[in-house]
mmCIF file with all atom_site columns, C-alpha atoms in Angstrom:
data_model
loop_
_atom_site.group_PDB
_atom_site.id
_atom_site.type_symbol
_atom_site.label_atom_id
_atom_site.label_alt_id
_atom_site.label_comp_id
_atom_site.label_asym_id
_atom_site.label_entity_id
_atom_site.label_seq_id
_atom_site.pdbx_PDB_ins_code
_atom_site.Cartn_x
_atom_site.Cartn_y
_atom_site.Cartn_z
_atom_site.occupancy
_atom_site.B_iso_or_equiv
_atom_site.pdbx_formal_charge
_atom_site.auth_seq_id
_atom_site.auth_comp_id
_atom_site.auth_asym_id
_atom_site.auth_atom_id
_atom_site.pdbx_PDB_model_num
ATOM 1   C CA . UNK A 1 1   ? -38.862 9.315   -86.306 1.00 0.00 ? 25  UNK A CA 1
ATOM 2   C CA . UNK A 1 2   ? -40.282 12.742  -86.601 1.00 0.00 ? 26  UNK A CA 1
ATOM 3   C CA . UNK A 1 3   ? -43.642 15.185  -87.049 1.00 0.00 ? 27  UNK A CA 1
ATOM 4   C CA . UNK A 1 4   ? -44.031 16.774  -89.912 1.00 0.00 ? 28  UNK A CA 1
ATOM 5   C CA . UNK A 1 5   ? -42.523 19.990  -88.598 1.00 0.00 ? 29  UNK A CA 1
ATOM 6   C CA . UNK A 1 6   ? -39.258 17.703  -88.415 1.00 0.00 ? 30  UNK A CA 1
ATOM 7   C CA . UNK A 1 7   ? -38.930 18.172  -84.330 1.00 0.00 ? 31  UNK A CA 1
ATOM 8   C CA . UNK A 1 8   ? -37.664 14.937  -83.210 1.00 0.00 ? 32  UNK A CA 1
ATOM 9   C CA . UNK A 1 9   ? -40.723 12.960  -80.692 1.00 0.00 ? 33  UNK A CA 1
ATOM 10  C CA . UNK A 1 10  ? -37.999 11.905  -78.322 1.00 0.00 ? 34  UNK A CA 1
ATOM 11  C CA . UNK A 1 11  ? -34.646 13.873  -77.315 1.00 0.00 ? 35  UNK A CA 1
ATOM 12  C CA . UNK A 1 12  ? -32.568 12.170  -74.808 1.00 0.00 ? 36  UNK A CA 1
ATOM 13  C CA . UNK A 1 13  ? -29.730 14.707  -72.681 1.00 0.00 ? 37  UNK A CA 1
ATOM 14  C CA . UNK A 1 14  ? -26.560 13.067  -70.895 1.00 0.00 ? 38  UNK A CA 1
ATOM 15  C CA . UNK A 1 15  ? -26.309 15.293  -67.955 1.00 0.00 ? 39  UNK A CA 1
ATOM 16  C CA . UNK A 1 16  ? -22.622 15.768  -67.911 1.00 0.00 ? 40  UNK A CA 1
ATOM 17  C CA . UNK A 1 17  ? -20.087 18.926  -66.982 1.00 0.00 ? 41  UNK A CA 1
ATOM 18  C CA . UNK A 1 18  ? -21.720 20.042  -63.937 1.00 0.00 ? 42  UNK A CA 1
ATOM 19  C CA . UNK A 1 19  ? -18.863 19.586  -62.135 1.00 0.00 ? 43  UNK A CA 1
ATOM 20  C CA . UNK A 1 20  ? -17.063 20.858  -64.590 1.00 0.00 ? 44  UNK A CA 1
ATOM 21  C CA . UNK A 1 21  ? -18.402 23.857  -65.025 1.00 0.00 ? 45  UNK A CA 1
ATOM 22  C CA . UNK A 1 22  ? -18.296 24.727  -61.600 1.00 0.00 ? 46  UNK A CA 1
ATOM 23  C CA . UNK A 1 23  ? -14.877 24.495  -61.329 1.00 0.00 ? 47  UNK A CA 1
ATOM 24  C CA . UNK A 1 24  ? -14.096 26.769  -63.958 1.00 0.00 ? 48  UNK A CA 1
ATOM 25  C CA . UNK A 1 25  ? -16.053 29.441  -62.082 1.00 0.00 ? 49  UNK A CA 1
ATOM 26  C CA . UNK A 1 26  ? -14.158 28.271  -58.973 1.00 0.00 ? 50  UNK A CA 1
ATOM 27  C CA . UNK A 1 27  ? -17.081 26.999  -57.640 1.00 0.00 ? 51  UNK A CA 1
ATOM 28  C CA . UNK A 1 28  ? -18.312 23.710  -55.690 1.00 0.00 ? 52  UNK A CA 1
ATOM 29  C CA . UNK A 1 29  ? -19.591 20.859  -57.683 1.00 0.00 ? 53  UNK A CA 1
ATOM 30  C CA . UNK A 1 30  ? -23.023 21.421  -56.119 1.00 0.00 ? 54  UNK A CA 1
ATOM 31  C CA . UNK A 1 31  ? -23.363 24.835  -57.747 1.00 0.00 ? 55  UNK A CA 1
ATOM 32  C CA . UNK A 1 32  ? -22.602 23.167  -61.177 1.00 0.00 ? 56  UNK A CA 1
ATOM 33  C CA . UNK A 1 33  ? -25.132 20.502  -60.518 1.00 0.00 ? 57  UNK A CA 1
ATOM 34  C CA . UNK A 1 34  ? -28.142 22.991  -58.967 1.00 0.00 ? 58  UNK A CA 1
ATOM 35  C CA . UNK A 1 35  ? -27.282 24.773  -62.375 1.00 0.00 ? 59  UNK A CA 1
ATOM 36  C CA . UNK A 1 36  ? -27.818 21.813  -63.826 1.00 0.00 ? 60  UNK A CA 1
ATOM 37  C CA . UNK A 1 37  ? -31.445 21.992  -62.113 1.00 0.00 ? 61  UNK A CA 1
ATOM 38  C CA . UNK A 1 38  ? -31.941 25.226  -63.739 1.00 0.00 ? 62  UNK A CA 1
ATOM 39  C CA . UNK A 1 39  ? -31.192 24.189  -66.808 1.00 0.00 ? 63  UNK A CA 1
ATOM 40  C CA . UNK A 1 40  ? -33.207 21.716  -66.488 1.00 0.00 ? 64  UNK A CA 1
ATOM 41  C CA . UNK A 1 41  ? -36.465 23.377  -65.953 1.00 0.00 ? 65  UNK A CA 1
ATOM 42  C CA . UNK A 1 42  ? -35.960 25.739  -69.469 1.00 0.00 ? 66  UNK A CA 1
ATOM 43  C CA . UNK A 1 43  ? -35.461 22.344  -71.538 1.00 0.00 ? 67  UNK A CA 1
ATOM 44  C CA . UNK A 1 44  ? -38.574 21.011  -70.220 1.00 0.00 ? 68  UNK A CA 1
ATOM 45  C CA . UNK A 1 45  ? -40.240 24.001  -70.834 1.00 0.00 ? 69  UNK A CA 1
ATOM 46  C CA . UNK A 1 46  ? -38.442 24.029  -74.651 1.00 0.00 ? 70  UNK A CA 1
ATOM 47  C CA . UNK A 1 47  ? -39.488 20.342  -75.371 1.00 0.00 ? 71  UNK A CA 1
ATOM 48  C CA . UNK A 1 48  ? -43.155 21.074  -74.273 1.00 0.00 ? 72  UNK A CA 1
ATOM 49  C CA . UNK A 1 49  ? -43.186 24.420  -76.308 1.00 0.00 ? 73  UNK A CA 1
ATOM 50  C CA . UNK A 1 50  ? -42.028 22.764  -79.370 1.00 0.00 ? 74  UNK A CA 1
ATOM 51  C CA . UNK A 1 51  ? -43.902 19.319  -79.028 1.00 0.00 ? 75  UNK A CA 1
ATOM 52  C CA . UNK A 1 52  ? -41.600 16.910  -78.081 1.00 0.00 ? 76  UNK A CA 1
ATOM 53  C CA . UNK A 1 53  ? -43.330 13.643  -76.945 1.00 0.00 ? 77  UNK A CA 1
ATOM 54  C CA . UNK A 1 54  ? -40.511 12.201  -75.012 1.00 0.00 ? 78  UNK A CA 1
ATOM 55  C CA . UNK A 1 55  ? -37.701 13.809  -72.967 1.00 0.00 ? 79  UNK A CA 1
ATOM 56  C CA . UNK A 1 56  ? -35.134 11.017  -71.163 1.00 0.00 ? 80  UNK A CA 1
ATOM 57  C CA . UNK A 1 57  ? -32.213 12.954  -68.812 1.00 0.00 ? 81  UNK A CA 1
ATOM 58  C CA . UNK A 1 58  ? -29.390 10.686  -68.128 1.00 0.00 ? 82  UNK A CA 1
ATOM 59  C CA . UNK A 1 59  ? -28.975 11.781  -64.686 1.00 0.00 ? 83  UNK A CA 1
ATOM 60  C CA . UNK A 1 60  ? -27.095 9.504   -62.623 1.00 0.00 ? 84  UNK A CA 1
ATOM 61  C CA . UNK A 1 61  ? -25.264 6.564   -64.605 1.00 0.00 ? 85  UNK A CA 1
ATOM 62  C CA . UNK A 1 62  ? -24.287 3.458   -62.314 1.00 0.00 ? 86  UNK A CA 1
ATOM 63  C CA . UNK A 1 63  ? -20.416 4.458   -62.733 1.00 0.00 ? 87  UNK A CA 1
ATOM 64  C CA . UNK A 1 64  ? -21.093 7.521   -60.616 1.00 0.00 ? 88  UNK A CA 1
ATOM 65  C CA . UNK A 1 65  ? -21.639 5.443   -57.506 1.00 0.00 ? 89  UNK A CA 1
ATOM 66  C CA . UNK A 1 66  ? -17.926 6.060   -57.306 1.00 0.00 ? 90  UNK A CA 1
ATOM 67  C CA . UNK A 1 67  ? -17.729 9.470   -56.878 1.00 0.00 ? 91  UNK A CA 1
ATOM 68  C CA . UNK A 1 68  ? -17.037 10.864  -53.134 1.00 0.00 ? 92  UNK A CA 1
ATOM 69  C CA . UNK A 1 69  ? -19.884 9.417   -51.066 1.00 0.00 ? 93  UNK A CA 1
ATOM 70  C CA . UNK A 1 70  ? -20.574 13.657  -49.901 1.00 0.00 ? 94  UNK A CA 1
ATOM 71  C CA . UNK A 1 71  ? -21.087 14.065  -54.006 1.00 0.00 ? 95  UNK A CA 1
ATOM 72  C CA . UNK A 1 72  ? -23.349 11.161  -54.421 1.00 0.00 ? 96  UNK A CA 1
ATOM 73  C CA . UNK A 1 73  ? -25.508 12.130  -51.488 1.00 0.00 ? 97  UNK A CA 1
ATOM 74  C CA . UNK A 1 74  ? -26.149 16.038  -52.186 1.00 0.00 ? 98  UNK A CA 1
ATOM 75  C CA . UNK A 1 75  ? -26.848 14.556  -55.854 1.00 0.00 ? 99  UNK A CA 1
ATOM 76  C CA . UNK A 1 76  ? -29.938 12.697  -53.920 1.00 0.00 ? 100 UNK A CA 1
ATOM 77  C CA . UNK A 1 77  ? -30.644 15.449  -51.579 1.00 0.00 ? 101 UNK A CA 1
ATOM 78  C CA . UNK A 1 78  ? -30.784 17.868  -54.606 1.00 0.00 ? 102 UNK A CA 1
ATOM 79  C CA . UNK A 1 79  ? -32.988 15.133  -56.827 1.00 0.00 ? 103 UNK A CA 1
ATOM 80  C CA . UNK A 1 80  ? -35.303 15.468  -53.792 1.00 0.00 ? 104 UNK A CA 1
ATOM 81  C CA . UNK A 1 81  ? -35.578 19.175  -53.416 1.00 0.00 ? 105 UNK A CA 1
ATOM 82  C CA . UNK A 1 82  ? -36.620 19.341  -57.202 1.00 0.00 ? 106 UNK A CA 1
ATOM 83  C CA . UNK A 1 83  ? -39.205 16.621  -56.647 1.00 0.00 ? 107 UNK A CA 1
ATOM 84  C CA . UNK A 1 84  ? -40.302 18.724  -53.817 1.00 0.00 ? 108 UNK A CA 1
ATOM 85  C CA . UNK A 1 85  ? -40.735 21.404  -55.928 1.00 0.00 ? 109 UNK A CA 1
ATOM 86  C CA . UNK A 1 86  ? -41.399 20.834  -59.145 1.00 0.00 ? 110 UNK A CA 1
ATOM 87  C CA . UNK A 1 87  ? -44.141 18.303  -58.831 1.00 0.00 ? 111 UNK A CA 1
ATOM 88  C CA . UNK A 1 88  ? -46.834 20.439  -58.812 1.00 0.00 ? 112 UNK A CA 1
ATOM 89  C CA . UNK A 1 89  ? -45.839 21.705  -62.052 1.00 0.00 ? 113 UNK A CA 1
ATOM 90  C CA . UNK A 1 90  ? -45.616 18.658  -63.740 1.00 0.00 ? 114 UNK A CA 1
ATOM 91  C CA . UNK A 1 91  ? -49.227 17.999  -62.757 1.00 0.00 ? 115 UNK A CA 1
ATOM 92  C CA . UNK A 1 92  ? -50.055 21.453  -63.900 1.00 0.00 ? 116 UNK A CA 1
ATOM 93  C CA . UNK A 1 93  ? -48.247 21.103  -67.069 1.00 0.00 ? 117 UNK A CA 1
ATOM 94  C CA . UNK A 1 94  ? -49.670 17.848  -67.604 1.00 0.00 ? 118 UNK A CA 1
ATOM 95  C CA . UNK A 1 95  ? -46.100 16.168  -68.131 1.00 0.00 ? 119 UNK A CA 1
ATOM 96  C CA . UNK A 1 96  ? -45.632 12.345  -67.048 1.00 0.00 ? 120 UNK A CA 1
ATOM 97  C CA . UNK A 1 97  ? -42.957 11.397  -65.001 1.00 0.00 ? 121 UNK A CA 1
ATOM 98  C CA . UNK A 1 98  ? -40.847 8.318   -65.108 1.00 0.00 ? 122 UNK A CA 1
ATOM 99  C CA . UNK A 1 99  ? -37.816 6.376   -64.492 1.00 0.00 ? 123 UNK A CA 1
ATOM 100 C CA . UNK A 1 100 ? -35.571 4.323   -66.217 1.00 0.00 ? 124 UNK A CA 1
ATOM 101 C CA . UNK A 1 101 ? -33.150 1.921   -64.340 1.00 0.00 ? 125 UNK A CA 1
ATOM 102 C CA . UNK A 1 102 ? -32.823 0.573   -61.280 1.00 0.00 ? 126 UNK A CA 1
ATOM 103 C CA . UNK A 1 103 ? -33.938 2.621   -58.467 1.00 0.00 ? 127 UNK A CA 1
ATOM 104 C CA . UNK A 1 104 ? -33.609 0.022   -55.407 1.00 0.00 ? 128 UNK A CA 1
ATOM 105 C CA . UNK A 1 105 ? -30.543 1.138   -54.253 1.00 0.00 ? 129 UNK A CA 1
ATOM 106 C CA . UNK A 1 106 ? -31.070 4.313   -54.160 1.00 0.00 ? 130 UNK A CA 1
ATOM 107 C CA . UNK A 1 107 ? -31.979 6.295   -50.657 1.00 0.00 ? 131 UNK A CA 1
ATOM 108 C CA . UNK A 1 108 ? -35.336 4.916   -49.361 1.00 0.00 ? 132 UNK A CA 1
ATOM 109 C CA . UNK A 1 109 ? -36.604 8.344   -49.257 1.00 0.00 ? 133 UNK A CA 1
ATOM 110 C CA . UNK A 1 110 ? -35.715 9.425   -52.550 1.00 0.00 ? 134 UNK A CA 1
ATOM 111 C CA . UNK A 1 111 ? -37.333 5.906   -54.080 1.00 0.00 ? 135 UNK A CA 1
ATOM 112 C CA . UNK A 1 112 ? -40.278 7.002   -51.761 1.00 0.00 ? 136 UNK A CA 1
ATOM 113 C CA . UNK A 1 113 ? -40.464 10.375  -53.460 1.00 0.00 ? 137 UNK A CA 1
ATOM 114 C CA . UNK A 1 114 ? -39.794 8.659   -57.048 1.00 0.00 ? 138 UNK A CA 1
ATOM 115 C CA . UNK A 1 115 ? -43.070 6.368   -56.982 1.00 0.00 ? 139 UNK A CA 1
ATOM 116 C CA . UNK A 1 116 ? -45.465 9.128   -55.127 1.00 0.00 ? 140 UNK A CA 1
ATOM 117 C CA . UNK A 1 117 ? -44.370 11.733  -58.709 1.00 0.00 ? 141 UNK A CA 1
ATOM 118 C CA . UNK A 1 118 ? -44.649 8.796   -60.781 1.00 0.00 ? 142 UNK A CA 1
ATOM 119 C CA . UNK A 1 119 ? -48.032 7.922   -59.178 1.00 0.00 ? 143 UNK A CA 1
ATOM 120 C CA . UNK A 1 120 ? -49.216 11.824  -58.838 1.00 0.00 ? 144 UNK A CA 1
ATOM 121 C CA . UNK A 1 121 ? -48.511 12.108  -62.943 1.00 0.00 ? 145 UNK A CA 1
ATOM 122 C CA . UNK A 1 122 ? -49.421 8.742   -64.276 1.00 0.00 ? 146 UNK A CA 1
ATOM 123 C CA . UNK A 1 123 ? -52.456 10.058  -66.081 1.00 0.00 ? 147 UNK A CA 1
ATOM 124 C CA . UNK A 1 124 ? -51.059 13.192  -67.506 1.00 0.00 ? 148 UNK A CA 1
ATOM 125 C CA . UNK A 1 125 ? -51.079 12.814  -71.375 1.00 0.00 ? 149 UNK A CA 1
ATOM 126 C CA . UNK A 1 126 ? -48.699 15.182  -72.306 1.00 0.00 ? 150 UNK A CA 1
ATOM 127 C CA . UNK A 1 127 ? -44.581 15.339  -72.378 1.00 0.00 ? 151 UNK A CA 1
ATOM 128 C CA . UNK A 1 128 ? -43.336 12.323  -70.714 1.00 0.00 ? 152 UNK A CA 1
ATOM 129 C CA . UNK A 1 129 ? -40.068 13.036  -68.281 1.00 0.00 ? 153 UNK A CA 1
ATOM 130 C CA . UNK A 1 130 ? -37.702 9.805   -68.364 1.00 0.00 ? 154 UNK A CA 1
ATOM 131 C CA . UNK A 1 131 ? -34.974 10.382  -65.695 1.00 0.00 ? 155 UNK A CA 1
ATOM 132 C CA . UNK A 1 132 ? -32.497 7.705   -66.032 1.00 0.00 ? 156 UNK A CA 1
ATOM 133 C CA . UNK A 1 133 ? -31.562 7.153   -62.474 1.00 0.00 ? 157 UNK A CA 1
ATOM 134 C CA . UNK A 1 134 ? -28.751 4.096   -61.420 1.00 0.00 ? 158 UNK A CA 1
ATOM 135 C CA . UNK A 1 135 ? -28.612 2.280   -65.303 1.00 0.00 ? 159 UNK A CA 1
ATOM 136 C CA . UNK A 1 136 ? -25.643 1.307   -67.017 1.00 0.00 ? 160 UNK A CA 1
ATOM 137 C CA . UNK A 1 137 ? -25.076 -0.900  -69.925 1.00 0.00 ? 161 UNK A CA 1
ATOM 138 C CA . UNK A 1 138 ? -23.106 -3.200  -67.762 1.00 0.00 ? 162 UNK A CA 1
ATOM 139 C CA . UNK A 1 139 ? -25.647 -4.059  -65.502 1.00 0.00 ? 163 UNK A CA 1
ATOM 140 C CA . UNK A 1 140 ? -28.719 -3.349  -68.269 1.00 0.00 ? 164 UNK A CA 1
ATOM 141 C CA . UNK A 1 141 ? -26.587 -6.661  -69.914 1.00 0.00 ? 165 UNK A CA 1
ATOM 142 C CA . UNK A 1 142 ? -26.121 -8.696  -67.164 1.00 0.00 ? 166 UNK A CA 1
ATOM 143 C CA . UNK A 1 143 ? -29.489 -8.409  -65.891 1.00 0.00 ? 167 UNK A CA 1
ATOM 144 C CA . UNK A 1 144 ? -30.508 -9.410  -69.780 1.00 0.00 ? 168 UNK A CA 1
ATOM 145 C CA . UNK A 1 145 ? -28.460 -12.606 -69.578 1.00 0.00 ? 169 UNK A CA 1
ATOM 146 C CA . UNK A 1 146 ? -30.065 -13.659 -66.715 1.00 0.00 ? 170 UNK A CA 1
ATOM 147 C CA . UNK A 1 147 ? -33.305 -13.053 -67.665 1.00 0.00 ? 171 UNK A CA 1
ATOM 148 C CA . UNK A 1 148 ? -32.726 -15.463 -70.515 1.00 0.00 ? 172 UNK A CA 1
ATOM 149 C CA . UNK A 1 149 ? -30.534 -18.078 -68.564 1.00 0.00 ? 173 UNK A CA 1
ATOM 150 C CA . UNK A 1 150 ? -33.643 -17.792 -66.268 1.00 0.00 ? 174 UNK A CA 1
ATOM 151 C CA . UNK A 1 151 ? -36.252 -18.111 -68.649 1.00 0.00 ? 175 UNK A CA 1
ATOM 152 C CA . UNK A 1 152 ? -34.650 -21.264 -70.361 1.00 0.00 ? 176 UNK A CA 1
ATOM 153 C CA . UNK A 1 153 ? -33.677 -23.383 -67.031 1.00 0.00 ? 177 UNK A CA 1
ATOM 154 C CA . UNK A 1 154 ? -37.811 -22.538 -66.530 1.00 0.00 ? 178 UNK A CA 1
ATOM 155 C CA . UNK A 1 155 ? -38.370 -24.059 -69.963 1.00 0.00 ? 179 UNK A CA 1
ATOM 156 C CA . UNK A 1 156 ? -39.706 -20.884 -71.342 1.00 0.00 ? 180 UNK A CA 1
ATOM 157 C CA . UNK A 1 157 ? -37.664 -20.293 -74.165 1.00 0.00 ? 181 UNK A CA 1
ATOM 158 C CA . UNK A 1 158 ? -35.942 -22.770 -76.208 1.00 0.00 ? 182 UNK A CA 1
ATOM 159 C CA . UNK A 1 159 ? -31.839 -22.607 -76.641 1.00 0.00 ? 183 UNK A CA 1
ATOM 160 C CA . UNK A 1 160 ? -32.745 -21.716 -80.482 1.00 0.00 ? 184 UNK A CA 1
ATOM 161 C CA . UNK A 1 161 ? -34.635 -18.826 -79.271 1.00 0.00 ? 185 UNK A CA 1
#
């Protein structure tokens, strides 16, 4: 669906090549994925100029639990520092944060940092910020089916439903 001006009201990004990128600039992987940061912070700033509604960043899928454990932890550490910093903005630029997938196993301080952005920017009426964080269609499925299987053994829902 979109506005008259034919700008799309929600834009979703797969955050992938970071790594990628930094290797062809002989590089480490962290410099590819603090560029990533960067380039974060101009789409943001894009969407909001041109009136997006909705901006969802696939930013950590549940398949990249197996990268090297060092990887997966400056991903977190770096996820942190732009919470750190960038929250204030968001307020400012009255732009809602929120998270899609499943954020419990992720560090405790990260999750802590997660619900006190989401909380800080709950009211904010602009641009809403989706990061997808820990999803996968695997998991989004299985977590479906037993939903259901759940909701019938309770009597809820009917086999025909």
């Amino acid at each position: 669906m979109s506005n008259p001006n034919n700008i799309p009201q929600h834009v979703a990004i797969i955050m992938d090549g970071n790594g990628r990128w930094a290797a062809k600039k002989a590089l480490p992987k962290i410099a590819g994925h603090r560029a990533g940061v960067k380039a974060v912070r101009k789409v943001l700033r894009g969407a909001k100029d041109l009136g997006i509604k909705v901006l969802t960043l696939y930013t950590f899928s549940t398949e990249n639990w197996n990268r090297p454990k060092r990887e997966v932890a400056a991903l977190f550490r770096l996820l942190e520092e732009y919470l750190d910093k960038e929250a204030n903005g968001l307020i400012k630029n009255n732009i809602r944060f929120s998270i899609i997938g499943d954020i419990k196993g992720l560090p405790e301080s990260l999750q802590e940092k997660l619900a006190k952005v989401i909380e800080s920017t709950k009211n904010n009426t602009g641009l809403i910020l989706n990061l997808a964080l820990n999803y996968g269609s695997r998991a989004e499925i299985i977590a479906a089916v037993r939903s259901i299987s759940k909701a019938f053994l309770d009597e809820r829902i009917a086999i025909d439903d």
